[in-house]
Short mmCIF file of C-alpha atoms in Angstrom, two decimals:
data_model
loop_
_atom_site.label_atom_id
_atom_site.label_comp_id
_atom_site.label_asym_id
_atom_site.label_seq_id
_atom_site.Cartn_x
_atom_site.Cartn_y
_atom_site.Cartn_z
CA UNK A 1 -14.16 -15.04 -18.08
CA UNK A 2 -13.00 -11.65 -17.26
CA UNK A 3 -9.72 -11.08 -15.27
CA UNK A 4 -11.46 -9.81 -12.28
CA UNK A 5 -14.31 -12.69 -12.68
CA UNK A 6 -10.81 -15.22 -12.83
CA UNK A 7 -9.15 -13.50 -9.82
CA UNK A 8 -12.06 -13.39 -7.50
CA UNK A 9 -12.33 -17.04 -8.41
CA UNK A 10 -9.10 -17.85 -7.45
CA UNK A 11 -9.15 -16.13 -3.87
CA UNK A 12 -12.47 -18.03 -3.31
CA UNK A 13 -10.47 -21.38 -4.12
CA UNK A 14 -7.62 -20.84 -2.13
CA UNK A 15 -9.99 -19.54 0.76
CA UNK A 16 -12.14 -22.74 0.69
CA UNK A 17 -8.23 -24.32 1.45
CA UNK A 18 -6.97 -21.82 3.95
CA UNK A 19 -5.65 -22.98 7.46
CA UNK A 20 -5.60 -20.82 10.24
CA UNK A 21 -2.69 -20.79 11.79
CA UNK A 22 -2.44 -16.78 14.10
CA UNK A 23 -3.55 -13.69 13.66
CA UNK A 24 -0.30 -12.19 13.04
CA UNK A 25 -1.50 -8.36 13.49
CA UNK A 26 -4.56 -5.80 13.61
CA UNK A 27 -5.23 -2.67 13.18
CA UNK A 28 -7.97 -0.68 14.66
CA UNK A 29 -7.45 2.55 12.96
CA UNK A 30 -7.53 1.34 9.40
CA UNK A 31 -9.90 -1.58 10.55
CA UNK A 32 -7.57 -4.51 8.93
CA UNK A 33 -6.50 -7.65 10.22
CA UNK A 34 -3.59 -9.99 8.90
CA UNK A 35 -4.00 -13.51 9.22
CA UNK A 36 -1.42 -16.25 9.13
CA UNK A 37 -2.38 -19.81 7.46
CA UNK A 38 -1.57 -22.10 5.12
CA UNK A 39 -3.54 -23.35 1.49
CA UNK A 40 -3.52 -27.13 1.28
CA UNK A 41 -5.50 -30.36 1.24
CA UNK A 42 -8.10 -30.36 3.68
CA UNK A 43 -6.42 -33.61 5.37
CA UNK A 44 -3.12 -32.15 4.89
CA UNK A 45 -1.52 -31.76 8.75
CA UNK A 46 1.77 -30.61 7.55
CA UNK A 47 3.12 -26.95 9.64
CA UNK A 48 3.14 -23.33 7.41
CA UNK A 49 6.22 -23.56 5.84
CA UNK A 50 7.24 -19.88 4.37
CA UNK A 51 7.76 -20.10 0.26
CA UNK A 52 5.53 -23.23 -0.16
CA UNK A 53 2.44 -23.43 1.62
CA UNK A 54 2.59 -20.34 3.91
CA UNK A 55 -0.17 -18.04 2.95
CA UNK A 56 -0.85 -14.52 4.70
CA UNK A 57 -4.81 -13.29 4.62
CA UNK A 58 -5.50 -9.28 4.63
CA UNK A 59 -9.15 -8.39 5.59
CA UNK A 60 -9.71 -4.96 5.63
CA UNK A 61 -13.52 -3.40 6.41
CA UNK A 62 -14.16 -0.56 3.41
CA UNK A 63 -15.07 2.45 4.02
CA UNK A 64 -18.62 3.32 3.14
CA UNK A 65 -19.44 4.53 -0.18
CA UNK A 66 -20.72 8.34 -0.58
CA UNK A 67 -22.59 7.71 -3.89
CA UNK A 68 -24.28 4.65 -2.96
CA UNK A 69 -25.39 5.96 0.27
CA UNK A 70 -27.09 8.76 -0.92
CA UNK A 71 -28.56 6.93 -3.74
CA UNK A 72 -30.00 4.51 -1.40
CA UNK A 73 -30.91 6.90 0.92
CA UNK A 74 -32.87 9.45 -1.32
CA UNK A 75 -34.50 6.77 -3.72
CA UNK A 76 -34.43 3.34 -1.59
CA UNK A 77 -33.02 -0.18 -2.33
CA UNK A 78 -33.23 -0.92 -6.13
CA UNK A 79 -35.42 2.10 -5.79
CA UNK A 80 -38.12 0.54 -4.33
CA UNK A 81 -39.85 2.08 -0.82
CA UNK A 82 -38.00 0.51 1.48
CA UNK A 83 -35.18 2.67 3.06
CA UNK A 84 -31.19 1.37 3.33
CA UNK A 85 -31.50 2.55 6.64
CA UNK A 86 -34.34 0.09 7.62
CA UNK A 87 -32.50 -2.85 6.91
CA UNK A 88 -29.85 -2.64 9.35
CA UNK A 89 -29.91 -5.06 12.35
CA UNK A 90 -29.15 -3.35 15.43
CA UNK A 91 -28.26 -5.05 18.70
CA UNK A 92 -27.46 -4.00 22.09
CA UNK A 93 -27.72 -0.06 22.53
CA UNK A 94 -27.62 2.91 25.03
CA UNK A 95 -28.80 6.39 25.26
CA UNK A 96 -28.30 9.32 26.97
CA UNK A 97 -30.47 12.70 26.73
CA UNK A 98 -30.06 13.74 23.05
CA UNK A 99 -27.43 11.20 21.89
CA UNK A 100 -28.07 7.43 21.57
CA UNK A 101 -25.89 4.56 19.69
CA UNK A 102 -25.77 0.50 18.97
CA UNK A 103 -24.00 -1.33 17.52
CA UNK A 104 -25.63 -3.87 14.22
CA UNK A 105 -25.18 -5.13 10.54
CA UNK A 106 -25.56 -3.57 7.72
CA UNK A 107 -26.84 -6.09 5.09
CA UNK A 108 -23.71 -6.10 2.40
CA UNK A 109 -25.86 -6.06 -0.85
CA UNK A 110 -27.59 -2.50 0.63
CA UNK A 111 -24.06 -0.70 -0.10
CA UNK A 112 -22.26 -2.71 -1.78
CA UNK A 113 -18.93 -4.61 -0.55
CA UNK A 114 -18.24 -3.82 2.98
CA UNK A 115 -14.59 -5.73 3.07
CA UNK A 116 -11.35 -6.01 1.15
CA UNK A 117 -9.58 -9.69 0.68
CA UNK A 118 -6.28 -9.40 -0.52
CA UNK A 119 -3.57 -12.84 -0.05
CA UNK A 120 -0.12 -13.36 -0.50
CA UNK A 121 0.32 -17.07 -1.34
CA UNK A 122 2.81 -18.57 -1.35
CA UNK A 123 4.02 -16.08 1.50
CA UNK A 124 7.70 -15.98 2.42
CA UNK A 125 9.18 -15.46 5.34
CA UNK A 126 9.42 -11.79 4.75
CA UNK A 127 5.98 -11.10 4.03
CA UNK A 128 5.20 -12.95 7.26
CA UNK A 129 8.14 -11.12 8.36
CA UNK A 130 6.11 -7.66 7.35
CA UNK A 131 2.93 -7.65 8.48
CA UNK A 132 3.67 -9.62 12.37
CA UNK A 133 3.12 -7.43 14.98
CA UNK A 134 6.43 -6.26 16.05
CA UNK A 135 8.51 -3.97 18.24
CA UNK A 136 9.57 -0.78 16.23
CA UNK A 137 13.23 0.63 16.68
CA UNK A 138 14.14 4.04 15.67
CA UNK A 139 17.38 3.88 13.14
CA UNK A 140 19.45 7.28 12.59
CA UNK A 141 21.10 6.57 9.03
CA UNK A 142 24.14 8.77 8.51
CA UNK A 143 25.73 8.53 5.03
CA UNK A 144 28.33 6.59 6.43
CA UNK A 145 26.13 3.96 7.82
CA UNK A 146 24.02 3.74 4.34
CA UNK A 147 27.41 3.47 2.31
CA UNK A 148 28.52 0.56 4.71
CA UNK A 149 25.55 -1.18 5.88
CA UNK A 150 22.51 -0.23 4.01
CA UNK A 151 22.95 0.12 0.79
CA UNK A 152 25.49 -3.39 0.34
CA UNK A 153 21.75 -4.76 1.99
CA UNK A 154 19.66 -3.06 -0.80
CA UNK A 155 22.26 -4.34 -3.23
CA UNK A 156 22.01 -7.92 -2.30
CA UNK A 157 18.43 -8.22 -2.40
CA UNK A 158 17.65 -10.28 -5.70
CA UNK A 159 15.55 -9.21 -8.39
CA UNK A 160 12.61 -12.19 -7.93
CA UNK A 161 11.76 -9.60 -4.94
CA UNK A 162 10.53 -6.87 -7.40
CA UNK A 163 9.74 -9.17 -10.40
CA UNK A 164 5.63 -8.26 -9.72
CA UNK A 165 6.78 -4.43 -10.16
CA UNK A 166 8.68 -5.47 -14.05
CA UNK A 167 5.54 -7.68 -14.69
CA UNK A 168 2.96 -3.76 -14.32
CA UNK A 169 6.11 -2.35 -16.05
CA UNK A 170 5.65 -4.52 -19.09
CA UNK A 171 2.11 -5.09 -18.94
CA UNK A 172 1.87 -8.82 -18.16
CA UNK A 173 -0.46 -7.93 -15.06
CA UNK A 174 -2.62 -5.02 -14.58
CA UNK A 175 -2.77 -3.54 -17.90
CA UNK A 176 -6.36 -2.81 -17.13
CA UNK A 177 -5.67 -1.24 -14.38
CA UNK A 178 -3.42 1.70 -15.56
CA UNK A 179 -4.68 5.34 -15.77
CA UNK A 180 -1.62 7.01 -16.77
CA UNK A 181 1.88 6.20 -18.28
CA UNK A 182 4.48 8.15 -19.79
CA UNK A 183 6.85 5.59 -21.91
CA UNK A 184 9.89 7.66 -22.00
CA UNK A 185 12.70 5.64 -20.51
CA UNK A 186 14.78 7.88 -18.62
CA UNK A 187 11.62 10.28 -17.51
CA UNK A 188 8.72 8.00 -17.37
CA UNK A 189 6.45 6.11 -15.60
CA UNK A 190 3.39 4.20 -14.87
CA UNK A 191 0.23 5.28 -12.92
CA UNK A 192 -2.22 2.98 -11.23
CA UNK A 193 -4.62 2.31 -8.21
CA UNK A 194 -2.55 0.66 -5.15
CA UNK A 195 -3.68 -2.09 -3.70
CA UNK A 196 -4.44 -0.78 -0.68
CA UNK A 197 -7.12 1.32 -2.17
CA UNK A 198 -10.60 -0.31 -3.26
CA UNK A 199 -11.39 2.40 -6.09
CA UNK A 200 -14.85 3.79 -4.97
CA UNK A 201 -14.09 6.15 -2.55
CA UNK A 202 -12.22 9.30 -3.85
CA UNK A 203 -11.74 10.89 -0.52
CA UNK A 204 -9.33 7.62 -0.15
CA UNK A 205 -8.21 7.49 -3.68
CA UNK A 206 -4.13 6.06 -3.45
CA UNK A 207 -2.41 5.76 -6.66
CA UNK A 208 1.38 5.03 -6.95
CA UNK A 209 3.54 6.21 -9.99
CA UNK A 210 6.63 3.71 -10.74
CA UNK A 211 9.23 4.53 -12.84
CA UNK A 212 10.52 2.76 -16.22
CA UNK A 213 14.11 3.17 -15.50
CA UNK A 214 15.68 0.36 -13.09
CA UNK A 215 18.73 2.31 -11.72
CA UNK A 216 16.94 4.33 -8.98
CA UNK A 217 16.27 1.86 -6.36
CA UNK A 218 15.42 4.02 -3.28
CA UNK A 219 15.58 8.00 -2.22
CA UNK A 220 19.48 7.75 -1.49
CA UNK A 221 19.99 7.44 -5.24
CA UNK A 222 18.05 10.75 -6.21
CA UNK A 223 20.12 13.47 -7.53
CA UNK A 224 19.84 16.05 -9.87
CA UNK A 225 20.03 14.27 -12.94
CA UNK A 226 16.55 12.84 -11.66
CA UNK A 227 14.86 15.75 -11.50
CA UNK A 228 13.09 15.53 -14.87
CA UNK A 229 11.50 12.74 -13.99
CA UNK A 230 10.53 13.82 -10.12
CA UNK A 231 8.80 17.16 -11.93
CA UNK A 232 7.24 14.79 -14.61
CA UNK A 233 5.52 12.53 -11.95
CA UNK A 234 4.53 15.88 -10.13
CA UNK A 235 2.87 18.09 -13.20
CA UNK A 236 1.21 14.52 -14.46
CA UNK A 237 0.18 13.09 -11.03
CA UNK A 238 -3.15 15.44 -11.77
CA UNK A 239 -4.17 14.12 -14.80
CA UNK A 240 -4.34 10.70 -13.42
CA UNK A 241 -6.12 11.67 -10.44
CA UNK A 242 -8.89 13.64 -12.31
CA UNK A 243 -9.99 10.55 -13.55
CA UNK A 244 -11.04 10.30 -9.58
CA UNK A 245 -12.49 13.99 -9.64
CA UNK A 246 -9.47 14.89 -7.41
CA UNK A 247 -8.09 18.16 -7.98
CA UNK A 248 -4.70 18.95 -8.05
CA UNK A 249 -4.85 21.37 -4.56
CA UNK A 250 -6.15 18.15 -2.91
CA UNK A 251 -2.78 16.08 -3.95
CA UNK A 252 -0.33 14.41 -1.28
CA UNK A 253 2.68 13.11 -3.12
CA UNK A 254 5.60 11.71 -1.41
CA UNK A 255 8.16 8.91 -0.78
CA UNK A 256 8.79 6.24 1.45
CA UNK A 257 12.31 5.81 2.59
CA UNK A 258 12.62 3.20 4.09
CA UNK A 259 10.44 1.71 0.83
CA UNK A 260 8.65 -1.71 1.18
CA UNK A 261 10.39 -2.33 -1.91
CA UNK A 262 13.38 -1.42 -3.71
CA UNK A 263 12.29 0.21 -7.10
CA UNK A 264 11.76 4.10 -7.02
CA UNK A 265 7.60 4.49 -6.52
CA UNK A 266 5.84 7.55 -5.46
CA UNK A 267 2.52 7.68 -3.61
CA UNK A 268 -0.05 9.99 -4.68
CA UNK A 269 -2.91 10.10 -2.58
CA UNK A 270 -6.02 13.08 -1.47
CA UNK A 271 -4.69 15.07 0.85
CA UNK A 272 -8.03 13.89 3.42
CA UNK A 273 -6.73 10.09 3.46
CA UNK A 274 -4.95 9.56 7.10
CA UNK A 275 -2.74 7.05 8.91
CA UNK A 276 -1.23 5.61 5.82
CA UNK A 277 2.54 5.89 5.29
CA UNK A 278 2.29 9.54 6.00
CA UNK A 279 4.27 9.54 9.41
CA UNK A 280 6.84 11.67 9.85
CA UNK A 281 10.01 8.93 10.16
CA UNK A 282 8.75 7.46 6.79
CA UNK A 283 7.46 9.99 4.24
CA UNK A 284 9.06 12.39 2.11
CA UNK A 285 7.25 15.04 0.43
CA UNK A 286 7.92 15.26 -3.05
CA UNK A 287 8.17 18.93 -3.50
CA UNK A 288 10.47 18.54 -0.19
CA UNK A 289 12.68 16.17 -1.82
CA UNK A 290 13.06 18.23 -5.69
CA UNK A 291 13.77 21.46 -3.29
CA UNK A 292 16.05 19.90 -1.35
CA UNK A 293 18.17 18.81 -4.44
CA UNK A 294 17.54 21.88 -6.43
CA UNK A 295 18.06 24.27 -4.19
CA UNK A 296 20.60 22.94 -1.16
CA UNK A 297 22.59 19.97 -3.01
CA UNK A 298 22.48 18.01 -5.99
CA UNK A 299 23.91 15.07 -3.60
CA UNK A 300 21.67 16.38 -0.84
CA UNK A 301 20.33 12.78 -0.39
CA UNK A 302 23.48 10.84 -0.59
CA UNK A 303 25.03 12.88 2.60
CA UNK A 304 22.17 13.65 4.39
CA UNK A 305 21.21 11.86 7.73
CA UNK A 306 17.79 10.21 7.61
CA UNK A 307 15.85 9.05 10.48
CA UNK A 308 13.58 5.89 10.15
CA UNK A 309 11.55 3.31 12.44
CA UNK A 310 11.93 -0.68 11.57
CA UNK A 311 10.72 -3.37 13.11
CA UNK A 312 12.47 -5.31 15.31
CA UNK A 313 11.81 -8.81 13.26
CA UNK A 314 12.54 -7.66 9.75
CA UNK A 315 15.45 -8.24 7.93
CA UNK A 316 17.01 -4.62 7.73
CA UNK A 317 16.90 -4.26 11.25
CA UNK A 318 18.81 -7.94 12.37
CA UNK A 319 21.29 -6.83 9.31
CA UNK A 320 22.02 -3.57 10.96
CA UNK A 321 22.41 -5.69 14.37
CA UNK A 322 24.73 -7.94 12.53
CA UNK A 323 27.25 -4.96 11.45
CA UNK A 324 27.37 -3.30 14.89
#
């Protein structure tokens, strides 16, 4: 059995076992819903408990795929007579002079999957933590408040956080699934698909580069001695996403600060890809952030005041509430 064939078998056993518990959060622009539960005996009436049972469900609807669709619609399903277009089921409908709509199904197998299943299980309270819907606060983090607050938090956290991120690092998960890497230890990294992207759709193509070396756990620790490896991960970035038939002018590459976790990672994703991670209070372009440090301050990030949003529940935020 293949790893993908053992995977997908997996999720289907744990879904056959999942409880509903709430929908924890939606949303409509990216089309995903996160769903609260727990995996257990069918008979089992014991409450989610975070780190045992606790299990959070991502379903997000996929965007449609450009060179199925045309093959479909130019030589028919299994290139037979019938049209894709024919198949789908259409409901209730209006119209209105030149312009009419509905709303229907579109029967999966015509164009291929139509929704991603990802699950985090067992789910902790932070991941629950992460993806409940949530008030979002506005933080203004001078260097003084990362020196006494924030970075004694990032310090703290414990290495079982990040131990998926070691496991890509040394190849005991996703091996497969790595289209670029550059072994050097000081200057290198690892390219691969994130997650969050299904891999068919190259106008959404969202690859993440993470570093070998284990020193540089967020933006605040970039200096100029890091600058070989931020140009590295900048001239190589292309040769990974060619592989997608994404050229190098179509290239977004930038980092998160705050990070969802804390191991230096930068996102490279096609330029045409909205609404994820790109907002202003949470992305930092990468040519941004070498200029900055080349040509302002080597230390430009250790003194500089950064703005960020958090939400209200996670664990960052009640810290910062704690030291006020």
């Amino acid at each position: 059995m293949s790893t993908s064939d053992h995977t997908c078998s997996t999720i289907k056993s744990r879904l056959r076992q999942f409880k509903f518990r709430e929908v924890l959060s939606e949303d409509i622009s990216s089309k995903t819903i996160w769903i609260l539960g727990s995996i257990c005996n069918k008979n089992d009436t014991s409450d989610v408990v975070p780190g045992e049972n606790a299990a959070v469900l991502t379903l997000e609807r996929l965007a449609f795929n450009e060179e199925k669709m045309t093959e479909c619609g130019k030589h028919g399903l299994n290139n037979q007579t019938t049209s894709a277009f024919e198949t789908i089921k259409l409901d209730s409908g209006e119209q209105n002079d030149v312009y009419s709509w509905a709303t229907g199904f579109i029967d999966s197998s015509t164009l291929g999957p139509d929704v991603r299943v990802s699950l985090i299980f067992p789910a902790t309270q932070k991941h629950i933590d992460k993806h409940r819907r949530q008030q979002r606060k506005l933080i203004t983090e001078t260097s003084d408040l990362y020196s006494s607050a924030v970075k004694p938090f990032i310090d703290a956290q414990p290495a079982s956080r990040i131990q998926w991120v070691y496991n890509i690092l040394t190849k005991k998960v996703e091996a497969d699934r790595i289209v670029f890497e550059d072994p050097d230890p000081e200057n290198g990294f690892i390219i691969l698909p994130d997650l969050k992207w299904d891999v068919t759709n190259s106008a959404s193509m969202y690859l993440v580069a993470i570093v070998h070396r284990k020193d540089v756990k967020s933006l605040r620790d970039l200096t100029d001695v890091h600058l070989p490896l931020l140009k590295n991960i900048r001239n190589k970035a292309k040769i990974a996403a060619q592989k997608y038939h994404v050229s190098q002018d179509k290239l977004r590459l930038y980092i998160h600060y705050q990070p969802s976790y804390y191991h230096l990672h930068v996102h490279i994703t096609n330029v045409d890809l909205e609404g994820r991670g790109i907002a202003a209070d949470r992305a930092h372009l990468l040519d941004t952030v070498i200029s900055n440090i080349e040509d302002i301050s080597a230390d430009y990030y250790q003194r500089v005041t950064l703005a960020y949003a958090l939400g209200s529940d996670t664990e960052l935020w009640s810290h910062l509430q704690s030291q006020s």
